mmCIF file of C-alpha atoms in Angstrom:
data_model
loop_
_atom_site.group_PDB
_atom_site.id
_atom_site.type_symbol
_atom_site.label_atom_id
_atom_site.label_comp_id
_atom_site.label_asym_id
_atom_site.label_seq_id
_atom_site.Cartn_x
_atom_site.Cartn_y
_atom_site.Cartn_z
ATOM 1 C CA MET A 1 30.783 -17.715 -42.079
ATOM 2 C CA ALA A 2 31.888 -20.039 -44.871
ATOM 3 C CA ALA A 3 35.117 -19.296 -46.708
ATOM 4 C CA GLY A 4 34.561 -17.248 -49.852
ATOM 5 C CA CYS A 5 31.284 -15.727 -48.669
ATOM 6 C CA ILE A 6 30.816 -11.986 -48.932
ATOM 7 C CA SER A 7 30.425 -10.326 -45.548
ATOM 8 C CA PHE A 8 27.499 -7.893 -45.566
ATOM 9 C CA THR A 9 28.860 -6.185 -42.436
ATOM 10 C CA ALA A 10 32.378 -5.755 -43.815
ATOM 11 C CA THR A 11 30.970 -4.457 -47.099
ATOM 12 C CA ARG A 12 28.809 -1.937 -45.288
ATOM 13 C CA ASP A 13 31.823 -0.884 -43.246
ATOM 14 C CA ARG A 14 33.741 -0.180 -46.451
ATOM 15 C CA CYS A 15 30.802 1.886 -47.727
ATOM 16 C CA PHE A 16 30.899 3.980 -44.552
ATOM 17 C CA ARG A 17 34.639 4.544 -45.028
ATOM 18 C CA PHE A 18 33.944 5.879 -48.505
ATOM 19 C CA SER A 19 31.116 8.039 -47.124
ATOM 20 C CA PHE A 20 33.367 9.560 -44.438
ATOM 21 C CA SER A 21 36.102 10.260 -46.977
ATOM 22 C CA ASN A 22 33.570 11.757 -49.367
ATOM 23 C CA ALA A 23 32.391 14.082 -46.576
ATOM 24 C CA GLY A 24 35.878 15.582 -46.360
ATOM 25 C CA LEU A 25 37.294 13.508 -43.499
ATOM 26 C CA LYS A 26 40.508 11.509 -43.345
ATOM 27 C CA SER A 27 41.485 8.546 -41.186
ATOM 28 C CA VAL A 28 44.228 9.499 -38.709
ATOM 29 C CA THR A 29 45.921 7.335 -36.072
ATOM 30 C CA THR A 30 47.713 9.130 -33.227
ATOM 31 C CA ASP A 31 50.202 7.648 -30.765
ATOM 32 C CA LEU A 32 49.467 9.332 -27.428
ATOM 33 C CA GLY A 33 52.380 7.598 -25.734
ATOM 34 C CA ASP A 34 52.359 5.219 -22.762
ATOM 35 C CA GLY A 35 50.909 2.416 -24.875
ATOM 36 C CA THR A 36 47.833 4.329 -26.074
ATOM 37 C CA ILE A 37 46.841 4.630 -29.743
ATOM 38 C CA MET A 38 43.730 6.508 -30.858
ATOM 39 C CA HIS A 39 42.096 6.569 -34.258
ATOM 40 C CA CYS A 40 40.023 9.527 -35.405
ATOM 41 C CA TRP A 41 38.263 10.789 -38.499
ATOM 42 C CA ALA A 42 39.416 14.389 -38.897
ATOM 43 C CA PRO A 43 38.930 17.111 -41.531
ATOM 44 C CA LYS A 44 41.170 16.830 -44.579
ATOM 45 C CA ALA A 45 41.316 20.626 -44.456
ATOM 46 C CA HIS A 46 40.637 22.283 -41.081
ATOM 47 C CA LYS A 47 39.028 25.714 -41.568
ATOM 48 C CA ASP A 48 39.525 28.293 -38.837
ATOM 49 C CA SER A 49 36.332 30.046 -39.952
ATOM 50 C CA LYS A 50 34.278 27.035 -38.810
ATOM 51 C CA PRO A 51 33.588 26.008 -35.204
ATOM 52 C CA ASN A 52 34.751 22.572 -34.079
ATOM 53 C CA LEU A 53 32.496 19.635 -33.245
ATOM 54 C CA LEU A 54 33.435 16.332 -31.600
ATOM 55 C CA LEU A 55 31.138 13.304 -32.104
ATOM 56 C CA ILE A 56 31.596 10.452 -29.600
ATOM 57 C CA HIS A 57 30.053 7.049 -30.281
ATOM 58 C CA GLY A 58 28.528 4.557 -27.854
ATOM 59 C CA PHE A 59 28.692 0.768 -27.584
ATOM 60 C CA GLY A 60 27.812 -1.244 -30.645
ATOM 61 C CA ALA A 61 29.381 -0.871 -34.074
ATOM 62 C CA ASN A 62 32.264 1.521 -34.647
ATOM 63 C CA ALA A 63 31.956 5.310 -34.891
ATOM 64 C CA MET A 64 31.256 5.282 -38.631
ATOM 65 C CA TRP A 65 28.074 3.250 -38.248
ATOM 66 C CA GLN A 66 26.734 5.530 -35.531
ATOM 67 C CA TRP A 67 27.470 8.932 -37.111
ATOM 68 C CA ASN A 68 27.231 8.378 -40.866
ATOM 69 C CA ASP A 69 23.730 9.870 -41.212
ATOM 70 C CA PHE A 70 24.873 13.154 -39.646
ATOM 71 C CA LEU A 71 28.108 13.753 -41.542
ATOM 72 C CA SER A 72 26.851 15.576 -44.612
ATOM 73 C CA PRO A 73 24.952 18.392 -42.854
ATOM 74 C CA LEU A 74 27.422 18.718 -39.964
ATOM 75 C CA THR A 75 30.617 18.869 -42.044
ATOM 76 C CA ARG A 76 29.165 21.797 -43.984
ATOM 77 C CA ARG A 77 28.987 23.837 -40.787
ATOM 78 C CA PHE A 78 31.731 22.411 -38.531
ATOM 79 C CA ASN A 79 35.213 21.001 -38.450
ATOM 80 C CA VAL A 80 34.001 17.536 -37.439
ATOM 81 C CA TYR A 81 36.154 15.087 -35.456
ATOM 82 C CA VAL A 82 34.941 11.509 -34.942
ATOM 83 C CA PRO A 83 37.234 9.404 -32.711
ATOM 84 C CA ASP A 84 37.101 5.711 -31.950
ATOM 85 C CA LEU A 85 37.108 5.328 -28.172
ATOM 86 C CA LEU A 86 39.605 2.918 -26.636
ATOM 87 C CA PHE A 87 38.878 -0.731 -27.540
ATOM 88 C CA PHE A 88 36.652 0.298 -30.447
ATOM 89 C CA GLY A 89 37.710 0.524 -34.062
ATOM 90 C CA ASP A 90 41.469 1.087 -34.241
ATOM 91 C CA SER A 91 41.931 2.618 -30.769
ATOM 92 C CA HIS A 92 43.560 0.668 -27.942
ATOM 93 C CA THR A 93 45.781 0.965 -24.886
ATOM 94 C CA THR A 94 48.001 -1.184 -22.706
ATOM 95 C CA ARG A 95 47.006 0.919 -19.670
ATOM 96 C CA PRO A 96 44.687 -0.871 -17.172
ATOM 97 C CA ASP A 97 42.364 2.123 -16.544
ATOM 98 C CA ARG A 98 38.817 1.426 -17.811
ATOM 99 C CA SER A 99 37.052 4.556 -16.510
ATOM 100 C CA GLU A 100 35.210 7.072 -18.671
ATOM 101 C CA ALA A 101 37.501 9.663 -17.061
ATOM 102 C CA PHE A 102 40.514 7.997 -18.689
ATOM 103 C CA GLN A 103 38.679 7.755 -22.007
ATOM 104 C CA ALA A 104 37.984 11.506 -21.739
ATOM 105 C CA GLN A 105 41.632 12.247 -20.933
ATOM 106 C CA CYS A 106 42.696 10.335 -24.035
ATOM 107 C CA VAL A 107 40.150 12.214 -26.163
ATOM 108 C CA ALA A 108 41.492 15.512 -24.748
ATOM 109 C CA ALA A 109 45.044 14.461 -25.629
ATOM 110 C CA LEU A 110 43.859 13.525 -29.116
ATOM 111 C CA LEU A 111 42.244 16.942 -29.595
ATOM 112 C CA GLN A 112 45.442 18.608 -28.439
ATOM 113 C CA ALA A 113 47.421 16.548 -30.941
ATOM 114 C CA HIS A 114 45.083 17.852 -33.665
ATOM 115 C CA GLY A 115 45.582 21.423 -32.456
ATOM 116 C CA LEU A 116 42.037 21.976 -31.160
ATOM 117 C CA GLN A 117 41.768 24.483 -28.335
ATOM 118 C CA ARG A 118 37.990 24.455 -27.981
ATOM 119 C CA THR A 119 35.098 22.369 -29.293
ATOM 120 C CA SER A 120 31.488 21.445 -28.728
ATOM 121 C CA VAL A 121 30.775 17.767 -28.139
ATOM 122 C CA VAL A 122 27.933 15.330 -28.836
ATOM 123 C CA GLY A 123 27.934 11.933 -27.120
ATOM 124 C CA ILE A 124 25.605 8.991 -27.686
ATOM 125 C CA SER A 125 24.982 6.567 -24.800
ATOM 126 C CA TYR A 126 28.432 5.496 -23.493
ATOM 127 C CA GLY A 127 29.875 8.299 -25.587
ATOM 128 C CA GLY A 128 27.747 10.661 -23.499
ATOM 129 C CA PHE A 129 29.484 9.435 -20.331
ATOM 130 C CA VAL A 130 32.833 10.271 -21.949
ATOM 131 C CA ALA A 131 31.553 13.632 -23.246
ATOM 132 C CA TYR A 132 30.298 14.546 -19.757
ATOM 133 C CA SER A 133 33.648 13.632 -18.205
ATOM 134 C CA LEU A 134 35.480 15.621 -20.873
ATOM 135 C CA ALA A 135 33.373 18.689 -20.073
ATOM 136 C CA ALA A 136 33.910 18.228 -16.321
ATOM 137 C CA GLN A 137 37.662 17.683 -16.481
ATOM 138 C CA PHE A 138 38.456 20.210 -19.223
ATOM 139 C CA PRO A 139 35.811 22.955 -18.947
ATOM 140 C CA GLU A 140 37.947 25.477 -20.817
ATOM 141 C CA ARG A 141 38.168 23.122 -23.805
ATOM 142 C CA VAL A 142 34.445 22.354 -24.166
ATOM 143 C CA GLU A 143 31.940 24.945 -25.399
ATOM 144 C CA LYS A 144 28.564 23.159 -25.576
ATOM 145 C CA VAL A 145 27.503 19.625 -24.648
ATOM 146 C CA VAL A 146 24.833 17.355 -26.154
ATOM 147 C CA LEU A 147 24.053 14.116 -24.304
ATOM 148 C CA CYS A 148 21.926 11.580 -26.181
ATOM 149 C CA CYS A 149 20.387 8.782 -24.091
ATOM 150 C CA ALA A 150 23.389 8.879 -21.755
ATOM 151 C CA GLY A 151 22.541 7.622 -18.260
ATOM 152 C CA VAL A 152 25.366 9.476 -16.533
ATOM 153 C CA CYS A 153 23.164 9.987 -13.461
ATOM 154 C CA LEU A 154 22.664 6.271 -12.843
ATOM 155 C CA GLU A 155 23.669 4.861 -9.461
ATOM 156 C CA ASP A 156 24.837 1.348 -8.667
ATOM 157 C CA LYS A 157 21.713 0.808 -6.543
ATOM 158 C CA ASP A 158 19.435 1.427 -9.569
ATOM 159 C CA LEU A 159 20.223 -2.049 -10.883
ATOM 160 C CA ASP A 160 19.247 -3.689 -7.585
ATOM 161 C CA GLU A 161 16.075 -1.606 -7.397
ATOM 162 C CA GLY A 162 14.829 -2.846 -10.773
ATOM 163 C CA MET A 163 15.175 0.248 -12.942
ATOM 164 C CA PHE A 164 16.639 -1.721 -15.844
ATOM 165 C CA GLN A 165 15.555 -4.664 -17.989
ATOM 166 C CA VAL A 166 18.565 -6.629 -16.724
ATOM 167 C CA LYS A 167 19.313 -7.739 -13.168
ATOM 168 C CA THR A 168 23.131 -7.870 -13.163
ATOM 169 C CA VAL A 169 26.089 -6.201 -14.857
ATOM 170 C CA ASP A 170 27.075 -9.568 -16.374
ATOM 171 C CA GLU A 171 23.634 -9.876 -17.941
ATOM 172 C CA ALA A 172 23.948 -6.348 -19.340
ATOM 173 C CA ALA A 173 27.364 -7.150 -20.799
ATOM 174 C CA ASP A 174 26.050 -10.319 -22.450
ATOM 175 C CA ILE A 175 23.447 -8.224 -24.282
ATOM 176 C CA LEU A 176 25.571 -5.149 -25.047
ATOM 177 C CA LEU A 177 28.388 -7.378 -26.282
ATOM 178 C CA PRO A 178 26.359 -10.107 -28.010
ATOM 179 C CA GLN A 179 28.092 -13.334 -28.981
ATOM 180 C CA THR A 180 25.037 -15.231 -30.270
ATOM 181 C CA PRO A 181 22.186 -14.315 -32.630
ATOM 182 C CA GLU A 182 19.747 -14.657 -29.709
ATOM 183 C CA LYS A 183 21.606 -12.045 -27.652
ATOM 184 C CA LEU A 184 21.859 -9.701 -30.650
ATOM 185 C CA ARG A 185 18.094 -10.010 -31.221
ATOM 186 C CA GLN A 186 17.620 -9.184 -27.533
ATOM 187 C CA LEU A 187 19.804 -6.091 -27.927
ATOM 188 C CA VAL A 188 17.768 -4.902 -30.925
ATOM 189 C CA GLN A 189 14.554 -5.389 -28.925
ATOM 190 C CA LEU A 190 15.979 -3.218 -26.131
ATOM 191 C CA ALA A 191 17.512 -0.522 -28.322
ATOM 192 C CA PHE A 192 14.667 0.176 -30.761
ATOM 193 C CA ALA A 193 11.112 1.368 -30.186
ATOM 194 C CA LYS A 194 10.139 -0.446 -33.403
ATOM 195 C CA PRO A 195 12.663 -3.252 -33.811
ATOM 196 C CA VAL A 196 13.047 -5.117 -37.078
ATOM 197 C CA LYS A 197 10.969 -8.273 -36.826
ATOM 198 C CA THR A 198 12.862 -10.467 -39.294
ATOM 199 C CA MET A 199 16.610 -10.797 -38.821
ATOM 200 C CA PRO A 200 18.185 -13.761 -40.610
ATOM 201 C CA THR A 201 20.623 -15.669 -38.409
ATOM 202 C CA CYS A 202 23.320 -15.596 -41.116
ATOM 203 C CA PHE A 203 23.342 -11.773 -41.071
ATOM 204 C CA LEU A 204 23.421 -11.687 -37.284
ATOM 205 C CA ASN A 205 26.352 -14.122 -37.135
ATOM 206 C CA ASP A 206 28.181 -12.058 -39.740
ATOM 207 C CA TYR A 207 27.670 -8.855 -37.717
ATOM 208 C CA ILE A 208 28.857 -10.542 -34.508
ATOM 209 C CA ASN A 209 31.912 -11.943 -36.266
ATOM 210 C CA VAL A 210 32.948 -8.535 -37.665
ATOM 211 C CA MET A 211 31.828 -6.156 -34.911
ATOM 212 C CA CYS A 212 31.496 -7.963 -31.580
ATOM 213 C CA THR A 213 34.455 -10.293 -31.144
ATOM 214 C CA ASP A 214 37.453 -7.943 -30.802
ATOM 215 C CA ASN A 215 38.359 -6.603 -27.349
ATOM 216 C CA ARG A 216 35.301 -8.174 -25.735
ATOM 217 C CA GLN A 217 36.962 -8.587 -22.330
ATOM 218 C CA GLU A 218 38.181 -4.990 -22.302
ATOM 219 C CA ARG A 219 34.756 -3.695 -23.334
ATOM 220 C CA LYS A 220 33.150 -5.754 -20.578
ATOM 221 C CA GLU A 221 35.531 -4.110 -18.114
ATOM 222 C CA LEU A 222 34.394 -0.698 -19.404
ATOM 223 C CA ILE A 223 30.802 -1.648 -18.523
ATOM 224 C CA GLU A 224 31.770 -2.993 -15.107
ATOM 225 C CA THR A 225 33.765 0.144 -14.271
ATOM 226 C CA LEU A 226 30.914 2.385 -15.408
ATOM 227 C CA HIS A 227 28.558 0.819 -12.849
ATOM 228 C CA LYS A 228 30.840 0.037 -9.916
ATOM 229 C CA ASP A 229 30.246 2.229 -6.817
ATOM 230 C CA ARG A 230 28.520 4.870 -8.948
ATOM 231 C CA LYS A 231 26.815 7.601 -6.905
ATOM 232 C CA LEU A 232 24.998 10.705 -8.070
ATOM 233 C CA SER A 233 26.584 12.618 -5.192
ATOM 234 C CA ASN A 234 30.005 12.016 -6.773
ATOM 235 C CA LEU A 235 28.987 13.340 -10.188
ATOM 236 C CA PRO A 236 30.274 16.893 -10.797
ATOM 237 C CA LYS A 237 27.935 19.459 -12.323
ATOM 238 C CA ILE A 238 29.210 20.564 -15.694
ATOM 239 C CA THR A 239 28.870 24.280 -16.381
ATOM 240 C CA GLN A 240 28.564 24.331 -20.184
ATOM 241 C CA PRO A 241 25.171 24.863 -21.878
ATOM 242 C CA THR A 242 23.826 21.326 -22.209
ATOM 243 C CA LEU A 243 21.161 19.713 -24.367
ATOM 244 C CA ILE A 244 19.791 16.346 -23.248
ATOM 245 C CA ILE A 245 18.077 14.284 -25.965
ATOM 246 C CA TRP A 246 16.210 11.101 -25.030
ATOM 247 C CA GLY A 247 14.025 8.522 -26.691
ATOM 248 C CA GLU A 248 10.640 8.322 -25.015
ATOM 249 C CA LYS A 249 10.715 4.507 -25.143
ATOM 250 C CA ASP A 250 14.350 3.992 -24.153
ATOM 251 C CA LEU A 251 14.670 0.648 -22.353
ATOM 252 C CA VAL A 252 18.460 0.742 -21.952
ATOM 253 C CA PHE A 253 18.513 3.989 -19.957
ATOM 254 C CA PRO A 254 14.910 4.709 -18.885
ATOM 255 C CA MET A 255 13.425 8.230 -18.938
ATOM 256 C CA GLU A 256 13.878 8.621 -15.176
ATOM 257 C CA LEU A 257 17.607 9.065 -15.831
ATOM 258 C CA ALA A 258 16.901 11.898 -18.279
ATOM 259 C CA HIS A 259 14.848 13.791 -15.699
ATOM 260 C CA ARG A 260 17.409 13.034 -13.013
ATOM 261 C CA LEU A 261 20.157 14.502 -15.195
ATOM 262 C CA GLN A 262 18.117 17.615 -15.944
ATOM 263 C CA ARG A 263 17.482 18.139 -12.231
ATOM 264 C CA HIS A 264 21.180 17.598 -11.497
ATOM 265 C CA LEU A 265 22.273 20.260 -13.995
ATOM 266 C CA GLY A 266 19.434 22.687 -13.275
ATOM 267 C CA GLU A 267 18.742 25.671 -15.514
ATOM 268 C CA ASN A 268 21.944 25.018 -17.444
ATOM 269 C CA ALA A 269 20.315 22.079 -19.252
ATOM 270 C CA GLN A 270 17.311 21.599 -21.486
ATOM 271 C CA LEU A 271 15.650 18.268 -22.200
ATOM 272 C CA VAL A 272 14.121 17.128 -25.473
ATOM 273 C CA VAL A 273 12.210 13.843 -25.488
ATOM 274 C CA ILE A 274 11.609 12.306 -28.911
ATOM 275 C CA LYS A 275 8.415 10.328 -29.240
ATOM 276 C CA ASN A 276 8.293 6.855 -30.734
ATOM 277 C CA ALA A 277 12.042 6.444 -30.310
ATOM 278 C CA GLY A 278 14.099 4.070 -28.216
ATOM 279 C CA HIS A 279 17.744 4.084 -27.195
ATOM 280 C CA ALA A 280 19.101 4.039 -30.762
ATOM 281 C CA LEU A 281 17.930 7.581 -31.493
ATOM 282 C CA ASN A 282 20.577 8.179 -34.104
ATOM 283 C CA VAL A 283 19.280 5.241 -36.146
ATOM 284 C CA GLU A 284 15.530 5.515 -35.545
ATOM 285 C CA LYS A 285 15.114 9.300 -35.675
ATOM 286 C CA PRO A 286 18.180 10.854 -37.327
ATOM 287 C CA LYS A 287 16.259 13.775 -38.861
ATOM 288 C CA GLU A 288 14.607 14.642 -35.566
ATOM 289 C CA MET A 289 17.896 14.325 -33.722
ATOM 290 C CA TYR A 290 19.700 16.518 -36.260
ATOM 291 C CA LYS A 291 16.979 19.162 -36.075
ATOM 292 C CA ASN A 292 17.618 19.498 -32.343
ATOM 293 C CA LEU A 293 21.405 19.409 -32.748
ATOM 294 C CA LYS A 294 21.208 22.181 -35.339
ATOM 295 C CA SER A 295 18.932 24.337 -33.214
ATOM 296 C CA PHE A 296 21.147 24.029 -30.139
ATOM 297 C CA LEU A 297 24.591 24.147 -31.740
ATOM 298 C CA ILE A 298 24.030 26.447 -34.708
ATOM 299 C CA ASP A 299 20.975 28.638 -34.075
ATOM 300 C CA PRO A 300 21.412 29.909 -30.504
ATOM 301 C CA ALA A 301 18.744 32.583 -30.980
ATOM 302 C CA THR A 302 16.183 29.901 -31.811
ATOM 303 C CA PRO A 303 14.683 27.823 -28.967
ATOM 304 C CA THR A 304 15.454 24.134 -29.357
ATOM 305 C CA PRO A 305 12.405 22.513 -30.990
ATOM 306 C CA THR A 306 9.869 21.403 -28.374
ATOM 307 C CA ALA A 307 12.404 21.826 -25.568
ATOM 308 C CA GLN A 308 9.955 23.981 -23.643
ATOM 309 C CA LYS A 309 7.422 21.143 -23.676
ATOM 310 C CA ASN A 310 10.044 18.444 -23.064
ATOM 311 C CA HIS A 311 8.723 16.337 -25.894
ATOM 312 C CA SER A 312 8.794 16.089 -29.627
ATOM 313 C CA ASN A 313 6.271 14.861 -32.142
ATOM 314 C CA GLY A 314 8.853 12.983 -34.157
ATOM 315 C CA SER A 315 9.330 13.001 -37.884
#
């Protein structure tokens, strides 16, 4: 990007910061010790009369970009906490552990630092892996769990058996952590059921420069650790009421993983499949996703929309 040019991505990031602040959240950085720093958006005024809700982002842009559309309705009903996972946003560590279990332990320590004893949690994609681990490791701290397009039931053999659009972990990392406009276009094609057809190269380069260059090696190690020696038989069964939300046309984590997860959890979980949606549910179908979040988290007497049929008509 030429000197003096306005960065569309950086400008949009500043707009999201204003939006989060306007929704009653403040930016807080917490030193967890042992070389670990975590950033979180937390309520300016925590209200004991409200339940707590933790929103965990996935790969891609920072937490603000992934949760902005949900802030206004959720902050009215919950004390909302939105952390940056390690190596995203302003969170980082000198520790070598790259597992989702360690990410979950750091999130738990962050919640403790904020004085939260119990919370429900929503995780998107990689954030769902961390949310699942949080619920498994700290069952007394987690009330309800929502997993959005989170392939926690994947096994290392799935890659070899052709379940995914990519053939190797390196190929997956090159797409999930794009360094060229071509790779970013490929990511958009995978993540959206109806991807944008025209994406100017200058905008793509700007996005890569702002969002995809920091901590690339560490993020790649997160992906490698997620896949290595992964077996369904080693995955604990979480006991909290769980809602699984999936995009019908998800190409990153195919529908088989949604059904596998529902079978793994049994009657404790319900599955909602949103039609005409891909992996980026929160971007493509935010209203539909919120409707299901609200029904599950807020209106327990009301069945989750279309959960009985395992599909949704979409907005």
